[in-house]
Tab-separated table of C-alpha atoms and ligand atoms in Angstrom:
chain	number	residue	atom	x	y	z
Z	931	UNK	CA	27.255	63.612	-43.579
Z	932	UNK	CA	29.543	61.576	-45.689
Z	933	UNK	CA	30.125	62.801	-49.197
Z	934	UNK	CA	28.009	61.530	-52.060
Z	935	UNK	CA	30.957	60.447	-54.184
Z	936	UNK	CA	31.892	57.705	-51.764
Z	937	UNK	CA	28.486	56.081	-52.157
Z	938	UNK	CA	28.656	56.569	-55.923
Z	939	UNK	CA	31.965	54.711	-56.105
Z	940	UNK	CA	30.676	51.889	-53.911
Z	941	UNK	CA	27.615	51.478	-56.085
Z	942	UNK	CA	29.785	51.367	-59.205
Z	943	UNK	CA	31.929	48.605	-57.663
Z	944	UNK	CA	28.872	46.680	-56.515
Z	945	UNK	CA	27.104	46.984	-59.888
Z	946	UNK	CA	30.209	45.907	-61.780
Z	947	UNK	CA	30.404	42.705	-59.738
Z	948	UNK	CA	26.720	41.754	-59.825
Z	949	UNK	CA	27.284	39.700	-62.956
Z	950	UNK	CA	23.922	40.455	-64.576
Z	951	UNK	CA	21.856	39.982	-61.415
Z	952	UNK	CA	19.415	42.680	-60.260
Z	953	UNK	CA	20.027	43.425	-56.572
Z	954	UNK	CA	17.163	44.340	-54.246
Z	955	UNK	CA	18.411	45.890	-50.995
Z	956	UNK	CA	15.706	46.980	-48.512
Z	957	UNK	CA	16.110	49.609	-45.802
Z	958	UNK	CA	15.291	48.845	-42.170
Z	959	UNK	CA	11.823	49.483	-40.766
Z	960	UNK	CA	10.794	51.054	-37.479
Z	961	UNK	CA	10.681	48.511	-34.638
Z	962	UNK	CA	7.950	48.669	-31.959
Z	963	UNK	CA	9.148	49.167	-28.389
Z	964	UNK	CA	5.790	48.943	-26.638
Z	965	UNK	CA	2.245	50.117	-27.347
Z	966	UNK	CA	2.583	52.786	-30.039
Z	967	UNK	CA	6.164	53.750	-29.094
Z	968	UNK	CA	9.068	52.747	-31.298
Z	969	UNK	CA	12.796	52.228	-30.873
Z	970	UNK	CA	14.966	54.955	-32.374
Z	971	UNK	CA	15.471	54.248	-36.071
Z	972	UNK	CA	18.530	52.206	-37.012
Z	973	UNK	CA	19.243	51.899	-40.740
Z	974	UNK	CA	20.159	48.557	-42.309
Z	975	UNK	CA	23.941	48.600	-42.726
Z	976	UNK	CA	24.000	47.124	-46.259
Z	977	UNK	CA	21.421	49.668	-47.410
Z	978	UNK	CA	23.335	52.488	-45.724
Z	979	UNK	CA	26.655	51.392	-47.223
Z	980	UNK	CA	25.267	51.705	-50.739
Z	981	UNK	CA	22.958	54.706	-50.386
Z	982	UNK	CA	23.708	56.897	-47.342
Z	983	UNK	CA	19.918	57.256	-47.102
Z	984	UNK	CA	18.701	57.284	-43.508
Z	985	UNK	CA	14.956	56.692	-43.675
Z	986	UNK	CA	12.866	53.564	-43.080
Z	987	UNK	CA	10.603	51.741	-45.544
Z	988	UNK	CA	12.793	52.308	-48.589
Z	989	UNK	CA	14.207	49.858	-51.143
Z	990	UNK	CA	17.215	50.273	-53.423
Z	991	UNK	CA	17.495	48.461	-56.755
Z	992	UNK	CA	20.808	47.940	-58.534
Z	993	UNK	CA	20.172	47.023	-62.122
Z	994	UNK	CA	23.075	45.973	-64.337
Z	995	UNK	CA	20.366	44.856	-66.807
Z	996	UNK	CA	19.401	48.504	-67.457
Z	997	UNK	CA	21.363	51.143	-69.304
Z	998	UNK	CA	23.527	53.792	-67.604
Z	999	UNK	CA	21.311	56.379	-65.959
Z	1000	UNK	CA	18.729	53.904	-64.710
Z	1001	UNK	CA	20.842	51.435	-62.767
Z	1002	UNK	CA	20.287	52.845	-59.271
Z	1003	UNK	CA	16.594	53.133	-58.374
Z	1004	UNK	CA	15.301	54.229	-54.969
Z	1005	UNK	CA	11.806	53.610	-53.646
Z	1006	UNK	CA	11.130	55.924	-50.691
Z	1007	UNK	CA	8.315	57.112	-48.474
Z	1008	UNK	CA	6.634	59.994	-50.307
Z	1009	UNK	CA	6.463	63.454	-48.781
Z	1010	UNK	CA	3.299	63.911	-46.759
Z	1011	UNK	CA	3.067	66.978	-44.530
Z	1012	UNK	CA	0.251	65.503	-42.405
Z	1013	UNK	CA	2.569	62.635	-41.369
Z	1014	UNK	CA	5.811	64.615	-41.299
Z	1015	UNK	CA	4.353	66.987	-38.706
Z	1016	UNK	CA	4.083	63.989	-36.360
Z	1017	UNK	CA	7.032	61.800	-37.309
Z	1018	UNK	CA	9.582	64.149	-38.833
Z	1019	UNK	CA	11.073	65.065	-42.165
Z	1020	UNK	CA	10.913	62.808	-45.186
Z	1021	UNK	CA	13.244	63.357	-48.101
Z	1022	UNK	CA	10.620	62.350	-50.674
Z	1023	UNK	CA	10.903	61.159	-54.237
Z	1024	UNK	CA	12.362	64.263	-55.916
Z	1025	UNK	CA	15.169	64.774	-53.421
Z	1026	UNK	CA	16.044	61.082	-53.456
Z	1027	UNK	CA	17.341	61.912	-56.924
Z	1028	UNK	CA	18.698	65.395	-56.147
Z	1029	UNK	CA	20.380	64.640	-52.820
Z	1030	UNK	CA	21.209	60.930	-52.918
Z	1031	UNK	CA	22.148	60.432	-56.541
Z	1032	UNK	CA	19.377	57.991	-57.431
Z	1033	UNK	CA	19.038	57.658	-61.206
Z	1034	UNK	CA	15.296	57.311	-60.733
Z	1035	UNK	CA	13.108	57.414	-57.613
Z	1036	UNK	CA	9.523	56.386	-56.889
Z	1037	UNK	CA	7.148	56.195	-53.988
Z	1038	UNK	CA	7.491	52.929	-52.065
Z	1039	UNK	CA	3.772	52.413	-52.734
Z	1040	UNK	CA	4.694	51.675	-56.360
Z	1041	UNK	CA	7.294	49.026	-55.531
Z	1042	UNK	CA	5.442	45.857	-56.610
Z	1043	UNK	CA	3.932	47.274	-59.748
Z	1044	UNK	CA	7.257	48.682	-60.983
Z	1045	UNK	CA	9.484	45.784	-59.933
Z	1046	UNK	CA	8.152	43.575	-62.744
Z	1047	UNK	CA	9.466	45.997	-65.299
Z	1048	UNK	CA	12.784	46.638	-63.579
Z	1049	UNK	CA	13.579	42.930	-63.388
Z	1050	UNK	CA	13.183	42.406	-67.134
Z	1051	UNK	CA	16.443	41.273	-68.692
Z	1052	UNK	CA	18.122	40.415	-65.380
Z	1053	UNK	CA	19.807	36.975	-65.351
Z	1054	UNK	CA	19.092	36.540	-61.665
Z	1055	UNK	CA	17.960	38.279	-58.509
Z	1056	UNK	CA	20.301	39.179	-55.653
Z	1057	UNK	CA	18.096	39.336	-52.564
Z	1058	UNK	CA	18.543	38.118	-49.004
Z	1059	UNK	CA	15.621	35.887	-48.018
Z	1060	UNK	CA	14.426	35.574	-44.422
Z	1061	UNK	CA	15.375	39.083	-43.380
Z	1062	UNK	CA	12.845	41.480	-44.882
Z	1063	UNK	CA	9.358	40.193	-44.068
Z	1064	UNK	CA	7.516	43.080	-45.739
Z	1065	UNK	CA	9.470	43.126	-49.005
Z	1066	UNK	CA	10.138	39.402	-49.446
Z	1067	UNK	CA	6.547	38.362	-50.413
Z	1068	UNK	CA	6.426	41.165	-52.980
Z	1069	UNK	CA	9.702	40.057	-54.552
Z	1070	UNK	CA	8.587	36.409	-54.574
Z	1071	UNK	CA	5.276	37.284	-56.185
Z	1072	UNK	CA	6.882	39.309	-58.975
Z	1073	UNK	CA	9.465	36.607	-59.600
Z	1074	UNK	CA	6.797	33.861	-59.600
Z	1075	UNK	CA	4.832	35.789	-62.218
Z	1076	UNK	CA	7.957	36.219	-64.315
Z	1077	UNK	CA	8.602	32.465	-64.205
Z	1078	UNK	CA	4.961	31.793	-65.030
Z	1079	UNK	CA	5.286	33.883	-68.199
Z	1080	UNK	CA	8.678	32.463	-69.153
Z	1081	UNK	CA	7.374	30.135	-71.920
Z	1082	UNK	CA	5.928	33.117	-73.778
Z	1083	UNK	CA	8.465	35.862	-72.922
Z	1084	UNK	CA	11.507	33.618	-73.310
Z	1085	UNK	CA	13.428	35.247	-70.446
Z	1086	UNK	CA	13.305	35.405	-66.683
Z	1087	UNK	CA	15.653	35.656	-63.735
Z	1088	UNK	CA	16.790	32.062	-63.267
Z	1089	UNK	CA	18.526	32.336	-59.915
Z	1090	UNK	CA	17.875	33.879	-56.533
Z	1091	UNK	CA	21.098	34.413	-54.617
Z	1092	UNK	CA	22.028	36.409	-51.519
Z	1093	UNK	CA	23.946	39.609	-52.286
Z	1094	UNK	CA	25.889	39.293	-49.055
Z	1095	UNK	CA	29.060	37.452	-49.984
Z	1096	UNK	CA	29.845	40.130	-52.552
Z	1097	UNK	CA	28.611	43.108	-50.557
Z	1098	UNK	CA	30.177	41.923	-47.337
Z	1099	UNK	CA	33.551	41.351	-48.922
Z	1100	UNK	CA	33.402	45.010	-49.980
Z	1101	UNK	CA	32.398	46.134	-46.485
Z	1102	UNK	CA	35.172	44.086	-44.873
Z	1103	UNK	CA	37.902	46.205	-46.497
Z	1104	UNK	CA	37.487	49.739	-45.206
Z	1105	UNK	CA	38.076	52.722	-47.486
Z	1106	UNK	CA	40.225	55.662	-46.276
Z	1107	UNK	CA	37.128	57.682	-45.388
Z	1108	UNK	CA	35.687	54.800	-43.384
Z	1109	UNK	CA	38.971	54.443	-41.505
Z	1110	UNK	CA	38.773	58.137	-40.599
Z	1111	UNK	CA	35.273	57.596	-39.240
Z	1112	UNK	CA	36.377	54.548	-37.263
Z	1113	UNK	CA	39.231	56.569	-35.750
Z	1114	UNK	CA	36.601	59.096	-34.669
Z	1115	UNK	CA	34.300	56.439	-33.186
Z	1116	UNK	CA	37.270	54.948	-31.311
Z	1117	UNK	CA	38.431	58.376	-30.121
Z	1118	UNK	CA	35.054	59.256	-28.588
Z	1119	UNK	CA	34.675	55.769	-27.117
Z	1120	UNK	CA	38.181	55.837	-25.600
Z	1121	UNK	CA	37.604	59.289	-24.108
Z	1122	UNK	CA	34.381	58.053	-22.524
Z	1123	UNK	CA	36.304	55.190	-20.881
Z	1124	UNK	CA	38.917	57.569	-19.508
Z	1125	UNK	CA	36.222	59.906	-18.209
Z	1126	UNK	CA	34.317	57.050	-16.589
Z	1127	UNK	CA	37.424	55.727	-14.834
Z	1128	UNK	CA	38.183	59.196	-13.461
Z	1129	UNK	CA	34.703	59.308	-11.854
Z	1130	UNK	CA	34.470	55.795	-10.386
Z	1131	UNK	CA	34.435	55.582	-6.590
Z	1132	UNK	CA	33.191	52.860	-4.232
Z	1133	UNK	CA	29.502	53.393	-3.413
Z	1134	UNK	CA	28.531	54.712	-6.822
Z	1135	UNK	CA	26.326	52.541	-9.010
Z	1136	UNK	CA	27.024	50.859	-12.328
Z	1137	UNK	CA	24.210	52.926	-13.789
Z	1138	UNK	CA	25.819	56.226	-12.824
Z	1139	UNK	CA	28.922	55.199	-14.731
Z	1140	UNK	CA	26.811	54.145	-17.708
Z	1141	UNK	CA	25.363	57.676	-17.631
Z	1142	UNK	CA	28.854	59.243	-17.693
Z	1143	UNK	CA	29.824	57.176	-20.703
Z	1144	UNK	CA	26.672	57.650	-22.723
Z	1145	UNK	CA	26.507	61.364	-21.925
Z	1146	UNK	CA	29.958	61.719	-23.454
Z	1147	UNK	CA	28.840	59.882	-26.603
Z	1148	UNK	CA	25.933	62.272	-27.054
Z	1149	UNK	CA	27.948	65.385	-26.202
Z	1150	UNK	CA	30.453	64.433	-28.846
Z	1151	UNK	CA	27.734	64.168	-31.484
Z	1152	UNK	CA	27.516	60.393	-31.698
Z	1153	UNK	CA	24.159	58.735	-32.220
Z	1154	UNK	CA	24.537	56.912	-28.900
Z	1155	UNK	CA	25.883	53.598	-27.666
Z	1156	UNK	CA	26.710	51.099	-30.417
Z	1157	UNK	CA	25.294	48.263	-28.267
Z	1158	UNK	CA	23.966	47.918	-24.740
Z	1159	UNK	CA	26.788	49.327	-22.582
Z	1160	UNK	CA	28.146	46.754	-20.146
Z	1161	UNK	CA	29.088	48.274	-16.786
Z	1162	UNK	CA	29.791	45.285	-14.601
Z	1163	UNK	CA	31.172	45.483	-11.069
Z	1164	UNK	CA	32.826	42.444	-9.427
Z	1165	UNK	CA	31.259	39.102	-10.292
Z	1166	UNK	CA	28.809	40.721	-12.764
Z	1167	UNK	CA	31.775	40.914	-15.127
Z	1168	UNK	CA	31.660	37.116	-15.429
Z	1169	UNK	CA	28.319	37.465	-17.259
Z	1170	UNK	CA	29.520	38.249	-20.760
Z	1171	UNK	CA	26.432	40.166	-21.893
Z	1172	UNK	CA	25.563	41.799	-18.561
Z	1173	UNK	CA	23.618	44.987	-19.323
Z	1174	UNK	CA	21.425	45.399	-16.220
Z	1175	UNK	CA	23.963	47.853	-14.815
Z	1176	UNK	CA	22.013	48.054	-11.564
Z	1177	UNK	CA	24.491	47.089	-8.817
Z	1178	UNK	CA	26.550	49.211	-6.446
Z	1179	UNK	CA	30.317	49.492	-7.062
Z	1180	UNK	CA	32.035	47.800	-4.146
Z	1181	UNK	CA	35.341	48.641	-2.527
Z	1182	UNK	CA	37.925	45.982	-3.397
Z	1183	UNK	CA	36.200	44.774	-6.573
Z	1184	UNK	CA	36.987	45.345	-10.229
Z	1185	UNK	CA	34.826	47.192	-12.713
Z	1186	UNK	CA	34.578	45.939	-16.290
Z	1187	UNK	CA	33.209	48.441	-18.814
Z	1188	UNK	CA	32.481	47.312	-22.376
Z	1189	UNK	CA	31.109	50.318	-24.243
Z	1190	UNK	CA	31.505	52.081	-27.568
Z	1191	UNK	CA	29.663	54.753	-29.478
Z	1192	UNK	CA	27.925	54.641	-32.823
Z	1193	UNK	CA	28.436	57.722	-34.971
Z	1194	UNK	CA	25.660	59.408	-36.942
Z	1195	UNK	CA	26.904	57.508	-39.996
Z	1196	UNK	CA	26.877	54.268	-38.003
Z	1197	UNK	CA	30.611	53.580	-37.614
Z	1198	UNK	CA	31.205	51.972	-34.237
Z	1199	UNK	CA	33.681	51.752	-31.411
Z	1200	UNK	CA	33.862	48.667	-29.177
Z	1201	UNK	CA	36.207	48.996	-26.213
Z	1202	UNK	CA	36.536	47.115	-22.925
Z	1203	UNK	CA	38.567	48.164	-19.931
Z	1204	UNK	CA	38.753	46.605	-16.471
Z	1205	UNK	CA	40.207	48.389	-13.431
Z	1206	UNK	CA	40.022	48.406	-9.610
Z	1207	UNK	CA	37.101	50.404	-8.197
Z	1208	UNK	CA	39.219	51.743	-5.329
Z	1209	UNK	CA	42.336	52.367	-7.396
Z	1210	UNK	CA	44.392	49.368	-6.119
Z	1211	UNK	CA	44.435	45.843	-7.532
Z	1212	UNK	CA	44.483	42.970	-5.011
Z	1213	UNK	CA	47.294	40.531	-5.718
Z	1214	UNK	CA	44.870	37.997	-7.258
Z	1215	UNK	CA	43.238	40.642	-9.445
Z	1216	UNK	CA	46.601	41.930	-10.577
Z	1217	UNK	CA	47.889	38.459	-11.393
Z	1218	UNK	CA	44.896	37.738	-13.651
Z	1219	UNK	CA	44.969	41.225	-15.150
Z	1220	UNK	CA	48.617	40.868	-16.125
Z	1221	UNK	CA	47.934	37.576	-17.886
Z	1222	UNK	CA	45.055	39.095	-19.889
Z	1223	UNK	CA	47.080	42.202	-20.708
Z	1224	UNK	CA	50.052	40.181	-21.897
Z	1225	UNK	CA	47.751	38.049	-24.071
Z	1226	UNK	CA	46.044	41.129	-25.490
Z	1227	UNK	CA	49.260	42.970	-26.349
Z	1228	UNK	CA	50.760	39.890	-27.998
Z	1229	UNK	CA	47.545	39.297	-29.958
Z	1230	UNK	CA	47.532	42.913	-31.168
Z	1231	UNK	CA	51.179	42.573	-32.223
Z	1232	UNK	CA	50.147	39.540	-34.270
Z	1233	UNK	CA	47.708	41.619	-36.357
Z	1234	UNK	CA	49.901	41.766	-39.455
Z	1235	UNK	CA	49.314	41.238	-43.166
Z	1236	UNK	CA	48.839	37.555	-43.931
Z	1237	UNK	CA	47.799	36.622	-40.387
Z	1238	UNK	CA	44.178	35.509	-39.870
Z	1239	UNK	CA	41.571	35.915	-37.117
Z	1240	UNK	CA	42.150	32.381	-35.889
Z	1241	UNK	CA	45.878	33.060	-35.572
Z	1242	UNK	CA	45.187	36.174	-33.489
Z	1243	UNK	CA	42.900	34.114	-31.252
Z	1244	UNK	CA	45.484	31.356	-30.832
Z	1245	UNK	CA	48.179	33.873	-29.929
Z	1246	UNK	CA	46.025	35.193	-27.096
Z	1247	UNK	CA	44.763	31.785	-26.029
Z	1248	UNK	CA	48.232	30.269	-25.606
Z	1249	UNK	CA	49.305	33.112	-23.310
Z	1250	UNK	CA	46.077	32.940	-21.283
Z	1251	UNK	CA	46.500	29.198	-20.793
Z	1252	UNK	CA	50.183	29.536	-19.923
Z	1253	UNK	CA	49.333	32.207	-17.345
Z	1254	UNK	CA	46.572	30.099	-15.800
Z	1255	UNK	CA	48.961	27.123	-15.597
Z	1256	UNK	CA	51.529	29.275	-13.781
Z	1257	UNK	CA	48.871	30.427	-11.298
Z	1258	UNK	CA	47.708	26.853	-10.680
Z	1259	UNK	CA	44.257	27.490	-12.115
Z	1260	UNK	CA	44.785	24.907	-14.864
Z	1261	UNK	CA	46.895	21.802	-15.066
Z	1262	UNK	CA	48.432	19.888	-17.960
Z	1263	UNK	CA	50.279	21.227	-20.987
Z	1264	UNK	CA	49.296	24.235	-23.086
Z	1265	UNK	CA	48.638	22.008	-26.107
Z	1266	UNK	CA	46.579	19.381	-24.293
Z	1267	UNK	CA	44.487	22.003	-22.499
Z	1268	UNK	CA	43.711	23.763	-25.788
Z	1269	UNK	CA	43.058	20.524	-27.630
Z	1270	UNK	CA	40.585	19.335	-24.964
Z	1271	UNK	CA	38.907	22.739	-24.450
Z	1272	UNK	CA	39.819	22.426	-20.749
Z	1273	UNK	CA	40.114	26.208	-20.403
Z	1274	UNK	CA	36.527	26.945	-21.495
Z	1275	UNK	CA	35.183	27.454	-17.969
Z	1276	UNK	CA	37.563	30.427	-17.704
Z	1277	UNK	CA	37.641	31.750	-21.289
Z	1278	UNK	CA	34.502	30.995	-23.264
Z	1279	UNK	CA	34.595	33.396	-26.231
Z	1280	UNK	CA	36.770	34.104	-29.233
Z	1281	UNK	CA	39.384	36.858	-29.163
Z	1282	UNK	CA	37.754	39.262	-31.602
Z	1283	UNK	CA	35.518	40.082	-34.526
Z	1284	UNK	CA	35.395	42.389	-37.531
Z	1285	UNK	CA	34.252	45.908	-36.665
Z	1286	UNK	CA	32.572	48.481	-38.919
Z	1287	UNK	CA	29.016	49.564	-39.655
Z	1288	UNK	CA	27.953	46.584	-37.550
Z	1289	UNK	CA	29.648	46.004	-34.221
Z	1290	UNK	CA	30.041	42.340	-35.073
Z	1291	UNK	CA	30.729	43.348	-38.624
Z	1292	UNK	CA	30.107	41.368	-41.771
Z	1293	UNK	CA	32.698	39.490	-43.791
Z	1294	UNK	CA	33.858	35.894	-43.786
Z	1295	UNK	CA	36.492	34.641	-41.331
Z	1296	UNK	CA	36.741	31.378	-43.237
Z	1297	UNK	CA	35.987	30.360	-46.794
Z	1298	UNK	CA	35.660	26.584	-46.655
Z	1299	UNK	CA	38.949	25.358	-45.181
Z	1300	UNK	CA	40.755	28.605	-45.904
Z	1301	UNK	CA	41.241	31.206	-43.162
Z	1302	UNK	CA	40.733	34.695	-44.607
Z	1303	UNK	CA	44.030	36.570	-44.378
Z	1304	UNK	CA	44.265	40.003	-42.805
Z	1305	UNK	CA	44.626	42.772	-45.373
Z	1306	UNK	CA	45.310	46.467	-45.112
Z	1307	UNK	CA	42.077	48.300	-44.275
Z	1308	UNK	CA	40.399	45.550	-42.273
Z	1309	UNK	CA	39.404	46.441	-38.705
Z	1310	UNK	CA	38.985	43.917	-35.931
Z	1311	UNK	CA	38.682	43.898	-32.170
Z	1312	UNK	CA	41.222	42.128	-29.978
Z	1313	UNK	CA	39.511	41.209	-26.729
Z	1314	UNK	CA	40.815	38.350	-24.618
Z	1315	UNK	CA	39.419	37.902	-21.124
Z	1316	UNK	CA	39.272	35.611	-18.120
Z	1317	UNK	CA	36.154	35.045	-16.038
Z	1318	UNK	CA	36.403	33.181	-12.762
Z	1319	UNK	CA	33.133	32.168	-11.157
Z	1320	UNK	CA	31.075	29.137	-10.182
Z	1321	UNK	CA	28.771	29.343	-13.178
Z	1322	UNK	CA	30.427	26.661	-15.297
Z	1323	UNK	CA	31.628	23.298	-13.971
Z	1324	UNK	CA	35.374	22.728	-13.715
Z	1325	UNK	CA	36.257	20.147	-16.398
Z	1326	UNK	CA	37.346	16.714	-15.227
Z	1327	UNK	CA	41.017	16.641	-14.294
Z	1328	UNK	CA	41.261	20.415	-13.796
Z	1329	UNK	CA	41.811	21.973	-10.348
Z	1330	UNK	CA	38.918	23.263	-8.248
Z	1331	UNK	CA	39.107	27.008	-7.914
Z	1332	UNK	CA	39.882	28.582	-4.551
Z	1333	UNK	CA	37.405	31.236	-3.396
Z	1334	UNK	CA	40.036	33.957	-3.426
Z	1335	UNK	CA	39.942	33.945	-7.247
Z	1336	UNK	CA	36.189	33.982	-7.617
Z	1337	UNK	CA	34.367	37.080	-8.815
Z	1338	UNK	CA	37.281	38.220	-10.954
Z	1339	UNK	CA	36.124	38.970	-14.494
Z	1340	UNK	CA	38.568	40.763	-16.779
Z	1341	UNK	CA	38.435	41.635	-20.470
Z	1342	UNK	CA	40.616	44.111	-22.360
Z	1343	UNK	CA	39.354	45.086	-25.810
Z	1344	UNK	CA	40.830	47.378	-28.449
Z	1345	UNK	CA	39.842	48.259	-32.003
Z	1346	UNK	CA	42.687	47.507	-34.364
Z	1347	UNK	CA	43.279	48.515	-37.982
Z	1348	UNK	CA	45.347	46.188	-40.125
Z	1349	UNK	CA	48.035	48.312	-41.742
Z	1350	UNK	CA	51.037	47.787	-43.958
Z	1351	UNK	CA	53.865	47.687	-41.432
Z	1352	UNK	CA	52.183	47.396	-38.047
Z	1353	UNK	CA	48.703	47.454	-36.560
Z	1354	UNK	CA	47.134	50.779	-35.627
Z	1355	UNK	CA	45.299	50.624	-32.294
Z	1356	UNK	CA	42.415	53.006	-32.920
Z	1357	UNK	CA	41.351	52.918	-29.265
Z	1358	UNK	CA	44.796	53.460	-27.750
Z	1359	UNK	CA	43.716	56.571	-25.807
Z	1360	UNK	CA	41.901	54.313	-23.340
Z	1361	UNK	CA	44.744	53.402	-20.975
Z	1362	UNK	CA	45.321	49.829	-19.850
Z	1363	UNK	CA	48.764	49.558	-18.221
Z	1364	UNK	CA	48.560	48.599	-14.537
Z	1365	UNK	CA	50.219	51.779	-13.261
Z	1366	UNK	CA	47.797	53.965	-15.245
Z	1367	UNK	CA	44.848	52.286	-13.487
Z	1368	UNK	CA	46.168	52.541	-9.919
Z	1369	UNK	CA	46.313	55.595	-7.677
K	277	LIG	N1	30.566	44.532	-27.028
K	277	LIG	C1	30.372	43.387	-27.798
K	277	LIG	C2	31.634	42.700	-28.042
K	277	LIG	O1	32.627	43.015	-27.428
K	277	LIG	O2	31.734	41.856	-28.880
K	278	MN	MN1	33.813	43.226	-29.244
K	279	MN	MN1	32.909	44.906	-26.568
């Protein structure tokens, strides 16, 4: 478990920037799977970032309008042995203070009645609407009452604003301890990829390889997969979010694996590797693979201070398009093809995203017309790919695709830390050079 001080410092930073607004940050709730069974609990990342508290049905208040010693209030499920014997341990009110550093804690049952008092003197409310269906009506009711009484009391919260721009700007820049945890998530994820590749043989199934990967996550103490593992043989790789993982692995085809673990404290890996199932690329597979690899390496090299996510994408895209032109799979000039989106039937996603407590992590890529510049401590994925199939029409003026190319889907994805002098590839232990994939 991460140390308490880290959360304390985050809360201090958050409180200092709230500018007189009282922030209301709810925890996640349990989500039904079917009948009376539920999905494993997954904490809300904003709530986790500020509290480190891993139970459902809680709410955290951050109150710059109160004096020191009552600015961080936790509402939690109360201890109840009759329920805990079925559903597991609850921290309870007392230990929310003792173990999680809450200034004050209460039972969640007292949330509405106490909120009125806690909001007194706040200039505004920082709360994300549309995301917390159980808590939102309670917040709205308390605020409505406060506005109703405004003529007599003379003060009320006058604005309701989302806390996310502020909170997500904090989350975007990873602290040293978070970077350590992301190295660990990437290490376990990369090892799982190496292990999976060592086991793959024609005739196995995608699902068996999924089992190898996810077993490694669990053995290494991770919570499990960070997202639905994609284990996609042959043409299945051209379905970007393929998670059925139910086909046999065929001799002569490629296998694309997009999988990463989530640690107990929710830091995530997100790695993709693509390699030949029988240990030898065909010449078409190799040609496409080398284009994607060149684009990926160049895009990683472009992850430097002052660059932005769009620049990383454009670096990869220009090399992908150039490669496809050389192979006769596109025609025209690099600039005209990019300008007209004439490559989209072969490359239909962006080259990466922020990575952290969420796999597609929070934080702006653009602020109005301004592209957010890469800074030390940001982590992003770099994941160009090419997907050749019949699913999307060939744009007018572009060449029809010969059958020998079809069913090739390749993506190469690494997790990259922006650092002072050069990028650190957190996932580098998952090999990707052609000669490392052939035997
Ligand atoms: N695995 C999800 C992604 O690569 O974005
Ligand atoms: Mn990704
Ligand atoms: Mn991925």
